[in-house]
Coordinates of C-alpha atoms in Angstrom, one line a residue:
M13 CA 18.6 11.8 -54.6
G14 CA 19.2 12.9 -51.0
R15 CA 22.5 14.4 -50.0
T16 CA 25.0 12.1 -48.3
I17 CA 25.4 13.0 -44.5
S18 CA 28.9 12.6 -43.1
P19 CA 29.4 11.5 -39.5
M20 CA 31.1 14.8 -38.9
S21 CA 28.1 16.9 -40.0
R22 CA 27.0 19.6 -37.7
P23 CA 24.7 18.3 -34.9
I24 CA 21.1 19.5 -35.2
P25 CA 19.3 19.9 -31.8
I26 CA 15.6 20.2 -31.1
A27 CA 14.4 23.7 -30.6
R28 CA 10.8 23.3 -29.7
L29 CA 8.1 20.7 -28.9
T30 CA 4.4 21.3 -29.1
I31 CA 1.5 19.1 -27.9
W32 CA -1.8 19.1 -29.7
Q33 CA -4.8 17.5 -28.2
L34 CA -7.5 17.1 -30.8
A35 CA -11.2 16.1 -31.2
I36 CA -12.3 15.0 -34.6
P37 CA -15.9 13.9 -35.2
M38 CA -16.3 10.5 -36.6
K39 CA -19.0 9.8 -39.3
Q40 CA -20.4 6.9 -37.2
S41 CA -19.9 5.5 -33.7
F42 CA -17.7 2.5 -33.2
R43 CA -18.5 0.0 -30.4
H44 CA -16.8 -3.0 -28.8
A45 CA -16.8 -4.9 -25.5
T46 CA -14.5 -2.3 -23.9
A47 CA -15.6 1.1 -25.2
E48 CA -17.7 3.2 -27.7
R49 CA -16.7 6.4 -29.4
S50 CA -18.1 8.9 -31.8
V51 CA -15.1 11.3 -31.6
S52 CA -11.6 10.6 -32.3
E53 CA -9.2 12.1 -29.7
P54 CA -5.7 12.0 -31.0
L55 CA -2.7 13.5 -29.2
I56 CA -0.2 15.1 -31.8
V57 CA 3.3 15.9 -30.9
A58 CA 5.3 18.4 -33.0
V59 CA 9.1 18.5 -33.0
E60 CA 10.8 21.6 -34.4
L61 CA 14.6 21.3 -35.1
S62 CA 17.0 24.2 -34.9
D63 CA 17.1 24.3 -38.8
G64 CA 13.4 25.0 -38.8
T65 CA 12.4 21.4 -39.9
V66 CA 9.2 20.2 -38.1
G67 CA 8.2 16.5 -37.6
Y68 CA 4.9 15.2 -36.3
G69 CA 3.8 12.2 -34.5
E70 CA 0.4 10.8 -33.4
T71 CA -0.8 8.5 -30.6
H72 CA -4.2 7.6 -29.0
P73 CA -3.8 6.9 -25.2
R74 CA -6.3 4.3 -23.9
T75 CA -6.4 3.3 -20.3
Y76 CA -7.8 -0.2 -21.2
V77 CA -4.9 -0.8 -23.7
T78 CA -1.7 0.5 -22.3
G79 CA -3.0 2.0 -18.9
E80 CA -2.2 5.5 -20.1
S81 CA -5.0 8.2 -20.0
M82 CA -4.6 11.4 -22.1
E83 CA -3.3 13.2 -19.0
D84 CA -0.8 10.5 -18.3
A85 CA 0.5 10.6 -21.9
I86 CA 0.9 14.4 -21.9
R87 CA 2.7 14.2 -18.4
S88 CA 5.1 11.5 -19.8
V89 CA 5.8 13.7 -22.8
R90 CA 6.7 16.6 -20.7
E91 CA 8.4 14.9 -17.8
V92 CA 10.0 11.9 -19.2
F93 CA 10.7 12.6 -23.0
V94 CA 11.5 16.4 -23.0
P95 CA 14.5 16.0 -20.9
L96 CA 15.8 13.3 -23.1
L97 CA 15.0 15.4 -26.2
V98 CA 16.9 18.3 -25.0
E99 CA 20.1 16.2 -25.1
M100 CA 19.3 14.8 -28.6
R101 CA 21.8 16.2 -31.1
P102 CA 22.3 13.9 -34.0
A103 CA 24.7 14.7 -36.8
N104 CA 23.2 12.3 -39.2
F105 CA 20.1 10.1 -39.6
G106 CA 21.8 7.0 -38.3
E107 CA 22.4 8.8 -35.1
A108 CA 18.8 10.1 -35.0
I109 CA 17.5 6.6 -35.5
E110 CA 19.8 5.4 -32.6
A111 CA 18.5 8.2 -30.4
A112 CA 14.9 7.5 -31.2
G113 CA 15.4 3.8 -30.7
G114 CA 16.7 4.5 -27.3
L115 CA 13.7 6.3 -25.9
P116 CA 12.1 4.3 -23.0
L117 CA 9.0 2.3 -22.9
V118 CA 8.5 2.6 -19.2
D119 CA 9.2 5.4 -16.9
S120 CA 11.3 5.5 -13.7
T121 CA 8.6 3.8 -11.7
G122 CA 8.1 1.1 -14.2
K123 CA 4.9 2.3 -15.6
V124 CA 4.3 1.6 -19.3
I125 CA 4.5 4.9 -21.3
T126 CA 4.4 3.4 -24.9
A127 CA 1.4 5.6 -26.1
A128 CA 3.4 8.7 -25.2
R129 CA 6.6 7.3 -26.6
A130 CA 4.9 6.5 -30.0
A131 CA 4.0 10.2 -30.6
V132 CA 7.5 11.4 -29.5
E133 CA 9.4 8.8 -31.5
L134 CA 7.4 9.4 -34.8
A135 CA 7.8 13.2 -34.5
V136 CA 11.6 12.7 -34.0
L137 CA 11.9 10.4 -36.9
D138 CA 9.7 12.4 -39.2
A139 CA 11.7 15.6 -38.4
Y140 CA 15.3 14.2 -38.8
S141 CA 14.3 12.1 -41.8
R142 CA 13.3 15.3 -43.5
S143 CA 16.3 17.4 -42.2
F144 CA 18.8 14.8 -43.2
E145 CA 17.0 13.9 -46.4
R146 CA 17.0 10.2 -45.7
S147 CA 14.1 7.6 -46.1
L148 CA 12.6 5.9 -43.1
E149 CA 13.6 2.7 -45.1
T150 CA 17.1 3.4 -43.4
I151 CA 15.6 1.9 -40.1
A152 CA 15.6 -1.7 -41.7
G153 CA 19.4 -1.4 -42.3
W154 CA 20.0 -0.1 -38.7
L155 CA 18.1 -3.0 -37.2
G156 CA 20.6 -5.3 -39.1
E157 CA 18.1 -8.0 -40.3
S158 CA 18.6 -8.9 -44.0
W159 CA 14.9 -9.9 -44.4
L160 CA 13.7 -6.5 -43.3
G161 CA 13.1 -3.7 -45.9
P162 CA 11.3 -3.0 -49.1
P163 CA 9.1 -4.2 -50.5
G164 CA 8.1 -5.8 -47.1
S165 CA 4.4 -6.7 -47.4
V166 CA 3.5 -4.2 -50.1
S167 CA 2.4 -6.9 -52.7
T168 CA 0.4 -9.0 -50.3
A169 CA -1.1 -6.9 -47.5
R170 CA -4.7 -5.8 -48.0
F171 CA -6.6 -3.7 -45.6
S172 CA -9.5 -5.3 -43.7
G173 CA -13.1 -4.2 -43.0
V174 CA -13.9 -3.9 -39.3
V175 CA -17.4 -4.4 -38.1
S176 CA -18.3 -3.2 -34.6
G177 CA -20.4 -4.7 -32.1
E178 CA -23.8 -4.1 -33.7
S179 CA -27.1 -6.0 -34.3
P180 CA -26.9 -9.0 -36.6
E181 CA -29.0 -7.1 -39.1
R182 CA -26.5 -4.2 -39.0
V183 CA -23.5 -6.5 -39.2
A184 CA -25.0 -7.9 -42.4
R185 CA -25.6 -4.5 -43.9
S186 CA -22.1 -3.3 -43.0
I187 CA -20.4 -6.4 -44.6
R188 CA -22.5 -6.1 -47.7
K189 CA -21.5 -2.5 -48.1
M190 CA -17.8 -3.3 -47.6
R191 CA -18.0 -6.1 -50.0
L192 CA -19.0 -3.6 -52.6
L193 CA -15.3 -2.4 -52.3
R194 CA -14.2 -6.1 -52.8
L195 CA -12.5 -6.1 -49.3
P196 CA -11.1 -9.6 -48.9
H197 CA -10.7 -9.5 -45.0
F198 CA -13.1 -8.8 -42.1
K199 CA -12.8 -8.5 -38.4
L200 CA -16.0 -8.6 -36.3
K201 CA -16.3 -7.3 -32.8
V202 CA -17.8 -9.8 -30.4
G203 CA -18.2 -10.0 -26.6
D204 CA -22.0 -9.9 -25.6
A205 CA -25.3 -11.9 -25.8
D206 CA -25.7 -11.3 -29.5
D207 CA -22.4 -13.1 -30.5
D208 CA -23.9 -16.3 -32.1
A209 CA -26.3 -14.4 -34.2
R210 CA -23.8 -11.8 -35.1
I211 CA -21.3 -14.3 -36.4
A212 CA -24.0 -16.4 -38.1
A213 CA -25.0 -13.2 -40.0
A214 CA -21.4 -12.5 -40.9
V215 CA -20.9 -16.1 -42.2
R216 CA -24.1 -16.1 -44.1
V217 CA -23.3 -12.7 -45.9
L218 CA -19.7 -13.8 -46.7
G219 CA -21.0 -17.0 -48.1
R220 CA -19.1 -19.3 -50.4
G221 CA -16.2 -16.9 -50.6
L222 CA -15.4 -17.6 -46.9
Q223 CA -15.9 -21.3 -47.3
K224 CA -13.3 -21.3 -50.2
G225 CA -10.9 -19.1 -48.4
K226 CA -11.3 -16.1 -50.8
V227 CA -12.3 -13.9 -48.0
T228 CA -11.5 -14.3 -44.3
L229 CA -13.4 -13.6 -41.0
R230 CA -11.7 -12.8 -37.7
L231 CA -13.2 -12.1 -34.2
D232 CA -12.1 -9.7 -31.6
A233 CA -13.4 -10.0 -28.1
N234 CA -11.5 -7.1 -26.4
E235 CA -11.0 -9.1 -23.1
A236 CA -14.8 -9.9 -22.9
W237 CA -14.7 -13.4 -21.5
T238 CA -13.6 -15.6 -18.6
L239 CA -11.7 -18.7 -19.4
E240 CA -14.8 -20.9 -19.3
E241 CA -16.9 -18.6 -21.4
A242 CA -14.3 -18.4 -24.1
S243 CA -13.8 -22.1 -24.0
A244 CA -17.5 -22.7 -24.5
K245 CA -18.0 -20.1 -27.2
L246 CA -14.9 -21.1 -29.2
E247 CA -15.8 -24.7 -29.2
A248 CA -19.3 -23.9 -30.5
W249 CA -17.6 -21.8 -33.3
E250 CA -15.0 -24.2 -34.5
A251 CA -17.1 -25.3 -37.3
Y252 CA -16.9 -21.8 -38.8
P253 CA -13.7 -20.8 -41.0
I254 CA -12.5 -18.3 -38.5
S255 CA -8.9 -17.1 -39.0
S256 CA -8.3 -15.9 -35.5
V257 CA -9.9 -14.9 -32.2
E258 CA -8.3 -11.7 -30.8
Q259 CA -8.0 -10.9 -27.2
P260 CA -10.6 -13.5 -25.9
L261 CA -9.3 -13.0 -22.2
G262 CA -8.0 -10.4 -19.9
K263 CA -4.7 -8.9 -20.7
H264 CA -2.8 -10.3 -17.6
A265 CA -4.5 -13.6 -17.4
M266 CA -1.7 -15.6 -18.8
D267 CA -2.4 -18.9 -17.1
D268 CA -5.9 -18.7 -18.8
W269 CA -4.5 -17.9 -22.1
A270 CA -2.1 -20.9 -22.0
T271 CA -5.0 -23.1 -21.0
L272 CA -7.3 -21.8 -23.7
A273 CA -4.8 -22.4 -26.3
T274 CA -4.8 -26.1 -25.4
R275 CA -8.6 -26.2 -25.6
T276 CA -9.4 -24.7 -29.0
N277 CA -8.2 -25.2 -32.4
L278 CA -8.9 -21.6 -33.3
P279 CA -5.8 -19.3 -33.5
L280 CA -5.6 -16.9 -30.6
M281 CA -4.3 -13.3 -31.4
A282 CA -2.8 -11.2 -28.6
D283 CA -3.6 -7.5 -28.6
E284 CA -4.1 -5.8 -25.2
S285 CA -1.9 -8.6 -23.8
L286 CA 1.0 -7.5 -26.1
V287 CA 2.3 -4.1 -25.3
T288 CA 5.9 -4.4 -24.3
P289 CA 8.7 -6.8 -25.4
E290 CA 8.3 -8.5 -22.0
D291 CA 4.7 -9.2 -22.8
A292 CA 5.9 -10.8 -26.1
E293 CA 8.3 -13.0 -24.1
T294 CA 5.7 -14.1 -21.8
L295 CA 3.2 -15.0 -24.5
I296 CA 6.0 -16.8 -26.4
A297 CA 7.2 -18.8 -23.3
R298 CA 3.6 -19.8 -22.3
R299 CA 2.7 -20.6 -26.0
A300 CA -0.4 -18.7 -25.2
A301 CA -1.0 -17.0 -28.7
S302 CA -0.3 -17.9 -32.2
G303 CA -0.7 -14.3 -33.4
F304 CA 0.5 -10.8 -32.5
N305 CA -1.7 -7.7 -33.2
I306 CA 1.0 -5.0 -33.5
R307 CA -0.3 -1.4 -33.3
I308 CA 2.1 1.5 -33.7
S309 CA 0.6 3.8 -31.0
K310 CA 0.1 0.9 -28.5
N311 CA 3.5 -0.6 -28.8
G312 CA 5.6 2.7 -28.6
G313 CA 6.3 3.6 -32.2
L314 CA 7.6 2.4 -35.4
I315 CA 10.9 0.9 -34.1
P316 CA 9.5 -1.1 -31.2
A317 CA 6.7 -2.3 -33.5
I318 CA 9.2 -3.7 -36.0
K319 CA 11.2 -5.3 -33.2
L320 CA 7.9 -7.1 -32.1
A321 CA 7.7 -8.3 -35.7
M322 CA 11.2 -9.6 -35.5
M323 CA 10.4 -11.6 -32.4
A324 CA 7.2 -12.9 -34.0
R325 CA 9.2 -14.1 -37.0
K326 CA 11.8 -15.7 -34.9
H327 CA 9.1 -17.8 -33.1
H328 CA 6.8 -18.5 -36.2
I329 CA 4.1 -16.3 -34.8
Q330 CA 1.5 -14.7 -37.2
C331 CA 1.7 -10.9 -37.5
Q332 CA -1.2 -8.5 -37.8
L333 CA -0.8 -4.8 -38.1
G334 CA -3.7 -3.2 -36.1
C335 CA -4.8 0.4 -35.7
M336 CA -6.5 2.9 -33.3
V337 CA -10.0 3.7 -34.0
G338 CA -10.0 7.2 -35.3
E339 CA -6.4 7.6 -36.3
T340 CA -5.6 10.4 -38.6
S341 CA -3.5 10.0 -41.7
L342 CA -0.2 10.6 -39.7
L343 CA -0.6 7.4 -37.8
S344 CA -1.9 5.6 -40.9
A345 CA 1.3 6.7 -42.7
A346 CA 3.5 5.1 -40.0
G347 CA 1.5 1.9 -40.3
R348 CA 2.2 1.9 -44.1
W349 CA 5.9 2.3 -43.4
F350 CA 5.8 -0.7 -41.1
L351 CA 4.2 -2.7 -43.9
Q352 CA 6.9 -1.6 -46.4
L353 CA 9.7 -2.7 -44.0
V354 CA 8.1 -5.9 -42.7
P355 CA 7.4 -8.9 -44.9
G356 CA 4.7 -11.6 -44.1
V357 CA 2.2 -9.4 -42.4
T358 CA -1.1 -11.4 -42.8
F359 CA -3.8 -9.0 -41.8
V360 CA -3.9 -5.2 -41.9
E361 CA -6.2 -2.7 -40.2
G362 CA -6.3 1.2 -40.6
S363 CA -6.1 3.8 -43.2
F364 CA -9.9 4.3 -42.9
G365 CA -9.3 8.1 -43.4
S366 CA -12.6 9.7 -44.7
F367 CA -14.5 6.5 -44.5
L368 CA -14.5 7.1 -40.8
L369 CA -13.4 10.6 -39.9
K370 CA -15.1 14.0 -40.8
D371 CA -11.8 15.8 -41.1
D372 CA -8.0 15.1 -41.1
V373 CA -4.9 17.0 -40.0
V374 CA -3.0 16.7 -43.5
R375 CA -3.6 18.3 -46.9
R376 CA -4.0 15.0 -48.7
G377 CA -5.4 12.2 -46.5
L378 CA -4.8 8.5 -46.7
R379 CA -7.5 5.9 -47.3
F380 CA -7.3 2.4 -48.6
G381 CA -8.8 1.8 -52.0
W382 CA -10.6 -1.0 -54.0
A383 CA -10.2 -4.4 -52.6
G384 CA -8.1 -3.0 -49.7
R385 CA -5.2 -2.0 -51.8
W386 CA -3.1 1.0 -51.0
T387 CA -0.3 3.2 -52.1
P388 CA 3.1 2.8 -50.3
M389 CA 4.7 5.9 -48.8
S390 CA 7.6 7.8 -50.3
G391 CA 9.9 10.6 -49.8
H392 CA 11.3 11.8 -46.5
G393 CA 9.7 11.7 -43.1
L394 CA 6.3 10.0 -42.7
G395 CA 5.4 11.4 -46.1
M396 CA 2.5 13.6 -45.0
T397 CA 2.1 17.4 -45.2
V398 CA 0.4 18.5 -41.9
D399 CA -2.1 21.5 -42.4
V400 CA -1.3 23.6 -39.3
A401 CA -4.6 25.6 -39.7
R402 CA -6.5 22.3 -39.4
L403 CA -4.6 21.4 -36.3
A404 CA -5.8 24.6 -34.8
S405 CA -9.3 24.2 -35.8
L406 CA -9.4 20.6 -34.5
S407 CA -7.8 21.3 -31.2
D408 CA -9.8 20.5 -28.1
H409 CA -7.3 22.5 -25.9
S410 CA -4.8 25.2 -26.5
P411 CA -1.5 23.7 -27.7
V412 CA 1.4 23.5 -25.3
A413 CA 4.7 24.7 -26.7
I414 CA 7.9 23.9 -24.9
V415 CA 10.9 25.9 -26.0
F416 CA 14.4 24.0 -25.5

């Protein structure tokens, strides 16, 4: 049992922030319509409190997702968030959640800084949860919605297999290999001339299980198509039992999204088009998507991600927890906390761990298991023990330490 923290407890300021820029080799390259990568490049933020407690947060800046490059995110951490953290002096975990929840999603110019915010927020929550010995489950009560909180989607959420933009033959081999683990859900990257053959291969391998609804297939185009291209492709694929089509159009093409939604019976899932709450409001107002792909790093951290799920529930929109390719167990842990607090999440991605990465930053990494099942997080903070020696060995640049 954790100790009870009185509102009159002594305030605990932040003493130091350290920025780590890593490069972790992946076991195989991953390709989609927007990018291809064989090395994971996470940005890790460490927050050390005045009592010596250290918390860690992770993010993956992607210009094609939030508009933030790695350099942009580091600059935002230093110039936007450090001045705010200097003033942060919570006396209990409720005050720490309030302070973390108040961190901005955009800078003074209106530029989106959600990737940078995610690393900072997670590090702050991790540190103060440990210091005050309070679980991250407290966030559900702070948000004030009775339906939030444990067990969330623990009993229903199963992790998906994700197949990158490969040849039809490799798609078939990849799915067969994943089916050996009895994964129930699959997402296939599309967006090029081989789409028809690639989808046909996936449908053929998934067989009667797909037809009977025992396994599912989703598509992800990563903004690959124009309205007319998307309309033609989706019309041709309506005979297949496809659960959703993710990001078929450009992120800002809301008129086209709204039109496509009237032309197809396939559910549309917003990803790159869903970064801020304002994006969610636009999608809802235009009835442009029936699903939200929420990603902790993309959407600004755990609290903003949960708030997007709250908006989705209010408007009867399907919720999916996505991930960043190459995330370490730190970000995977944050995703699991999201699942433990948010019920009704239909599809889940992430926790690939050693399936994909050659190394990790924690002592005991996370990875989904048989049939996509997973173990919920427990304890204080994100629940992970970071190995500082591994952080150092995986660093692509010298760490930047800022003493408050």
